[in-house]
């Protein structure tokens, strides 16, 4: 049995849902409410010590890290394959996942100001201090402190946007040979990038995901959104209720 603890707007959760849908796997979804800090509750920290979503539970065993989860699913359920055949290309795929993972802070700057900031800004100082204590990483403590008390500035948003546009530049280059990020076929590297491109296209820098600015990314994104699994994976919209 597969259980997924996830959030509808969470980029890392979107990756795993996309992977599960590509494979046609049935799963039981448990929505974790980040605004209520459910992901920092003692029960949740037992299944995910990092206090983030998603967590996949397979046959009673919890696994965290969306990229790792997707690889695990592909090893466990190899059909249809979502990893390239050669060790070299698999290594390249992992480097894409790692690279994109490293950009998550830039997405947070945009994402959290919508739904989470409204809630976090209403916490009293005592509530905030209590909540910060349950957050395992210093980096995320800082991110919560920022949304609660000191929203990111326009300059910080510009810098974050710039780094996400560099991701599109890098993708544009990689997509040249086959139209997919690694090797000749759609893989977990493409799945890892999809939620990021979704947010860039939707709000952060829509002018950049165009045929004029990044034609190969634009084509890749169109092709990816047409996949039946993408439609089932529930990618949005991010804004709204
Ligand atoms: N590298 C992790 C990132 C997980 C992550 O940062 N998840 C976000 C949602 S996309 C989260 O739980 N944020 C809440 C928090 O940091 O408090 C993965 O890919 O699973």
Coordinates of C-alpha atoms and ligand atoms in Angstrom, one line a residue:
X1 CA 0.0 0.0 0.0
X2 CA 1.2 3.5 -0.9
X3 CA 0.3 6.5 1.3
X4 CA 1.4 10.0 0.3
X5 CA 1.6 12.9 2.9
X6 CA 1.6 15.9 0.7
X7 CA 0.2 19.4 -0.1
X8 CA -1.6 20.4 -3.2
X9 CA 0.6 23.5 -3.8
X10 CA 3.9 22.0 -2.6
X11 CA 6.4 21.7 -5.5
X12 CA 8.1 18.6 -4.0
X13 CA 4.7 16.9 -3.5
X14 CA 3.8 17.8 -7.1
X15 CA 6.8 15.9 -8.3
X16 CA 5.8 12.7 -6.4
X17 CA 2.2 12.9 -7.6
X18 CA 3.4 13.3 -11.1
X19 CA 5.7 10.3 -10.8
X20 CA 2.9 8.2 -9.2
X21 CA 0.5 9.2 -12.0
X22 CA 3.0 8.4 -14.7
X23 CA 3.2 4.9 -13.3
X24 CA -0.5 4.6 -12.9
X25 CA -0.1 3.8 -9.2
X26 CA -3.0 4.1 -6.8
X27 CA -2.2 5.7 -3.5
X28 CA -3.9 7.1 -0.4
X29 CA -3.3 10.8 -0.1
X30 CA -3.1 12.6 3.2
X31 CA -3.1 16.4 2.9
X32 CA -0.8 18.1 5.4
X33 CA -1.8 21.7 6.2
X34 CA 1.4 23.7 6.4
X35 CA -0.4 26.8 7.6
X36 CA -1.4 24.8 10.7
X37 CA 2.2 23.6 11.0
X38 CA 1.0 20.0 10.8
X39 CA 4.3 19.0 9.2
X40 CA 6.1 20.0 12.5
X41 CA 3.9 18.0 14.8
X42 CA 5.7 15.3 16.8
X43 CA 3.7 12.5 14.9
X44 CA 4.8 13.9 11.5
X45 CA 8.4 14.4 12.5
X46 CA 8.5 10.7 13.3
X47 CA 7.9 9.9 9.6
X48 CA 9.8 12.8 8.2
X49 CA 12.6 14.1 10.5
X50 CA 13.1 17.2 8.3
X51 CA 9.6 18.4 8.9
X52 CA 8.8 18.9 5.2
X53 CA 6.4 17.5 2.7
X54 CA 6.1 15.1 1.0
X55 CA 6.5 11.8 2.7
X56 CA 5.8 8.5 1.0
X57 CA 4.9 5.5 3.1
X58 CA 5.3 2.2 1.2
X59 CA 4.4 -1.0 3.0
X60 CA 4.6 0.8 6.3
X61 CA 8.0 2.3 5.7
X62 CA 8.4 6.1 5.4
X63 CA 10.6 7.8 2.9
X64 CA 11.3 11.5 2.4
X65 CA 13.0 13.7 -0.3
X66 CA 10.9 13.9 -3.5
X67 CA 13.7 13.1 -5.8
X68 CA 14.7 10.0 -3.8
X69 CA 11.0 9.0 -3.6
X70 CA 10.7 9.2 -7.4
X71 CA 13.8 7.1 -7.9
X72 CA 12.5 4.6 -5.4
X73 CA 9.2 4.3 -7.2
X74 CA 10.9 3.8 -10.5
X75 CA 13.1 1.0 -9.1
X76 CA 10.1 -0.6 -7.4
X77 CA 7.7 -0.2 -10.3
X78 CA 10.0 0.0 -13.4
X79 CA 7.2 0.2 -16.0
X80 CA 7.1 2.8 -17.6
X81 CA 10.7 3.6 -17.0
X82 CA 11.5 7.1 -15.7
X83 CA 15.2 6.9 -15.6
X84 CA 17.7 6.7 -18.5
X85 CA 19.4 3.4 -19.2
X86 CA 23.1 4.3 -18.8
X87 CA 24.8 5.0 -15.4
X88 CA 26.2 8.2 -16.9
X89 CA 22.8 9.6 -17.8
X90 CA 21.3 8.4 -14.5
X91 CA 24.1 10.4 -12.8
X92 CA 23.2 13.4 -14.9
X93 CA 19.5 13.0 -13.9
X94 CA 20.5 13.0 -10.2
X95 CA 22.5 16.2 -10.7
X96 CA 19.5 17.9 -12.2
X97 CA 17.4 16.9 -9.2
X98 CA 20.1 18.1 -6.9
X99 CA 20.6 21.4 -8.7
X100 CA 16.8 22.1 -8.7
X101 CA 16.5 21.1 -5.1
X102 CA 19.1 23.7 -4.3
X103 CA 16.9 26.4 -5.8
X104 CA 13.9 25.8 -3.5
X105 CA 14.7 28.8 -1.3
X106 CA 14.0 31.0 -4.3
X107 CA 10.6 29.5 -4.8
X108 CA 9.7 29.9 -1.2
X109 CA 10.3 33.6 -1.4
X110 CA 7.3 33.7 -3.9
X111 CA 5.2 30.9 -2.7
X112 CA 4.9 31.5 1.0
X113 CA 3.8 35.1 0.7
X114 CA 0.4 33.9 -0.6
X115 CA -1.2 31.5 1.8
X116 CA 1.3 31.0 4.6
X117 CA 2.1 34.7 5.2
X118 CA -1.5 35.5 6.0
X119 CA -1.5 33.0 8.8
X120 CA 2.0 33.4 10.1
X121 CA 1.7 37.2 10.3
X122 CA -1.1 36.8 12.8
X123 CA 0.8 34.7 15.3
X124 CA 1.7 36.5 18.5
X125 CA 5.4 36.6 19.4
X126 CA 5.0 33.8 21.9
X127 CA 3.2 31.6 19.3
X128 CA 5.9 32.3 16.8
X129 CA 8.7 31.5 19.2
X130 CA 6.9 28.2 20.0
X131 CA 6.4 27.3 16.4
X132 CA 10.0 28.1 15.5
X133 CA 11.2 25.7 18.2
X134 CA 9.5 22.7 16.3
X135 CA 11.3 23.5 13.0
X136 CA 14.3 21.2 12.5
X137 CA 16.4 23.3 10.1
X138 CA 17.8 26.7 10.8
X139 CA 17.2 27.7 7.2
X140 CA 13.5 27.0 7.4
X141 CA 13.2 28.7 10.8
X142 CA 14.6 31.8 9.1
X143 CA 12.1 31.4 6.3
X144 CA 9.2 31.2 8.7
X145 CA 10.5 34.1 10.7
X146 CA 10.7 36.1 7.5
X147 CA 7.1 35.4 6.4
X148 CA 5.8 36.0 9.9
X149 CA 7.6 39.3 10.6
X150 CA 9.7 40.6 7.8
X151 CA 8.4 39.8 4.3
X152 CA 10.9 39.4 1.6
X153 CA 11.7 42.7 -0.2
X154 CA 11.3 43.5 -3.8
X155 CA 15.1 43.3 -4.2
X156 CA 15.2 39.9 -2.7
X157 CA 12.4 38.8 -5.0
X158 CA 14.3 40.2 -8.0
X159 CA 17.4 38.2 -7.0
X160 CA 15.4 35.0 -6.5
X161 CA 13.6 35.5 -9.8
X162 CA 17.0 36.0 -11.5
X163 CA 18.2 32.6 -10.2
X164 CA 15.1 30.9 -11.4
X165 CA 15.5 32.4 -14.8
X166 CA 19.1 31.0 -14.9
X167 CA 17.5 27.6 -14.4
X168 CA 15.5 28.2 -17.6
X169 CA 18.7 29.1 -19.4
X170 CA 20.4 25.9 -18.2
X171 CA 17.3 23.9 -19.3
X172 CA 17.3 25.6 -22.7
X173 CA 20.8 24.4 -23.3
X174 CA 20.2 20.9 -22.1
X175 CA 17.0 20.4 -24.1
X176 CA 18.8 21.0 -27.4
X177 CA 19.6 17.4 -28.4
X178 CA 16.3 15.6 -27.6
X179 CA 13.8 18.0 -26.1
X180 CA 14.1 16.2 -22.7
X181 CA 16.6 17.2 -20.0
X182 CA 18.6 14.0 -20.0
X183 CA 19.2 11.5 -22.7
X184 CA 16.5 10.8 -25.2
X185 CA 13.4 10.4 -23.1
X186 CA 11.2 12.0 -20.4
X187 CA 12.7 11.2 -17.0
X188 CA 12.7 12.1 -13.3
X189 CA 14.9 15.1 -14.2
X190 CA 11.9 16.5 -16.2
X191 CA 9.6 15.7 -13.3
X192 CA 11.9 17.5 -10.9
X193 CA 11.8 20.7 -13.0
X194 CA 8.1 20.7 -13.8
X195 CA 6.8 22.2 -10.5
X196 CA 9.4 24.9 -10.7
X197 CA 8.6 25.8 -14.3
X198 CA 4.9 25.8 -13.4
X199 CA 5.5 28.5 -10.8
X200 CA 7.8 30.5 -13.0
X201 CA 5.3 30.4 -15.8
X202 CA 2.3 31.2 -13.5
X203 CA 3.6 34.1 -11.6
X204 CA 7.4 34.5 -11.1
X205 CA 8.5 35.3 -14.7
X206 CA 5.8 34.3 -17.2
X207 CA 7.6 36.3 -20.0
X208 CA 10.5 34.0 -19.7
X209 CA 8.7 30.7 -20.5
X210 CA 7.8 31.9 -23.9
X211 CA 8.8 30.9 -27.5
X212 CA 10.7 34.2 -27.7
X213 CA 12.8 33.9 -24.6
X214 CA 13.3 30.2 -24.1
X215 CA 11.8 28.4 -27.1
X216 CA 12.9 24.9 -26.1
X217 CA 11.7 25.3 -22.5
X218 CA 8.4 26.6 -24.0
X219 CA 8.0 23.5 -26.2
X220 CA 9.0 21.2 -23.4
X221 CA 6.5 22.8 -21.0
X222 CA 3.7 22.5 -23.6
X223 CA 4.6 18.8 -24.2
X224 CA 4.8 18.1 -20.5
X225 CA 1.4 19.7 -19.7
X226 CA -0.2 17.6 -22.4
X227 CA 0.7 14.3 -20.7
X228 CA -2.3 12.6 -19.2
X229 CA -0.3 12.0 -16.0
X230 CA 0.3 15.8 -15.7
X231 CA -3.5 16.4 -15.9
X232 CA -4.1 13.8 -13.1
X233 CA -1.3 15.1 -10.9
X234 CA -3.2 18.2 -9.9
X235 CA -0.7 21.0 -10.4
X236 CA -2.7 24.0 -9.7
X237 CA -3.5 26.7 -9.8
X238 CA -1.3 28.0 -7.0
X239 CA -3.2 31.2 -6.4
X240 CA -6.8 31.4 -5.3
X241 CA -8.5 29.8 -2.3
Ligands
LIG1 N1 14.1 18.5 -0.8 C1 12.8 18.3 -0.2 C2 12.1 19.6 -0.1 C3 10.8 19.5 0.7 C4 10.2 20.8 1.0 O1 10.9 21.8 1.2 N2 8.9 20.9 1.1 C5 8.2 22.1 1.3 C6 7.0 22.2 0.5 S1 7.4 22.2 -1.2 C7 7.8 22.2 2.8 O2 7.5 21.2 3.4 N3 7.9 23.4 3.4 C8 7.4 23.6 4.7 C9 8.5 24.1 5.6 O3 9.7 24.2 5.3 O4 8.1 24.4 6.8 C10 12.1 17.4 -1.2 O5 12.3 17.5 -2.4 O6 11.2 16.6 -0.7

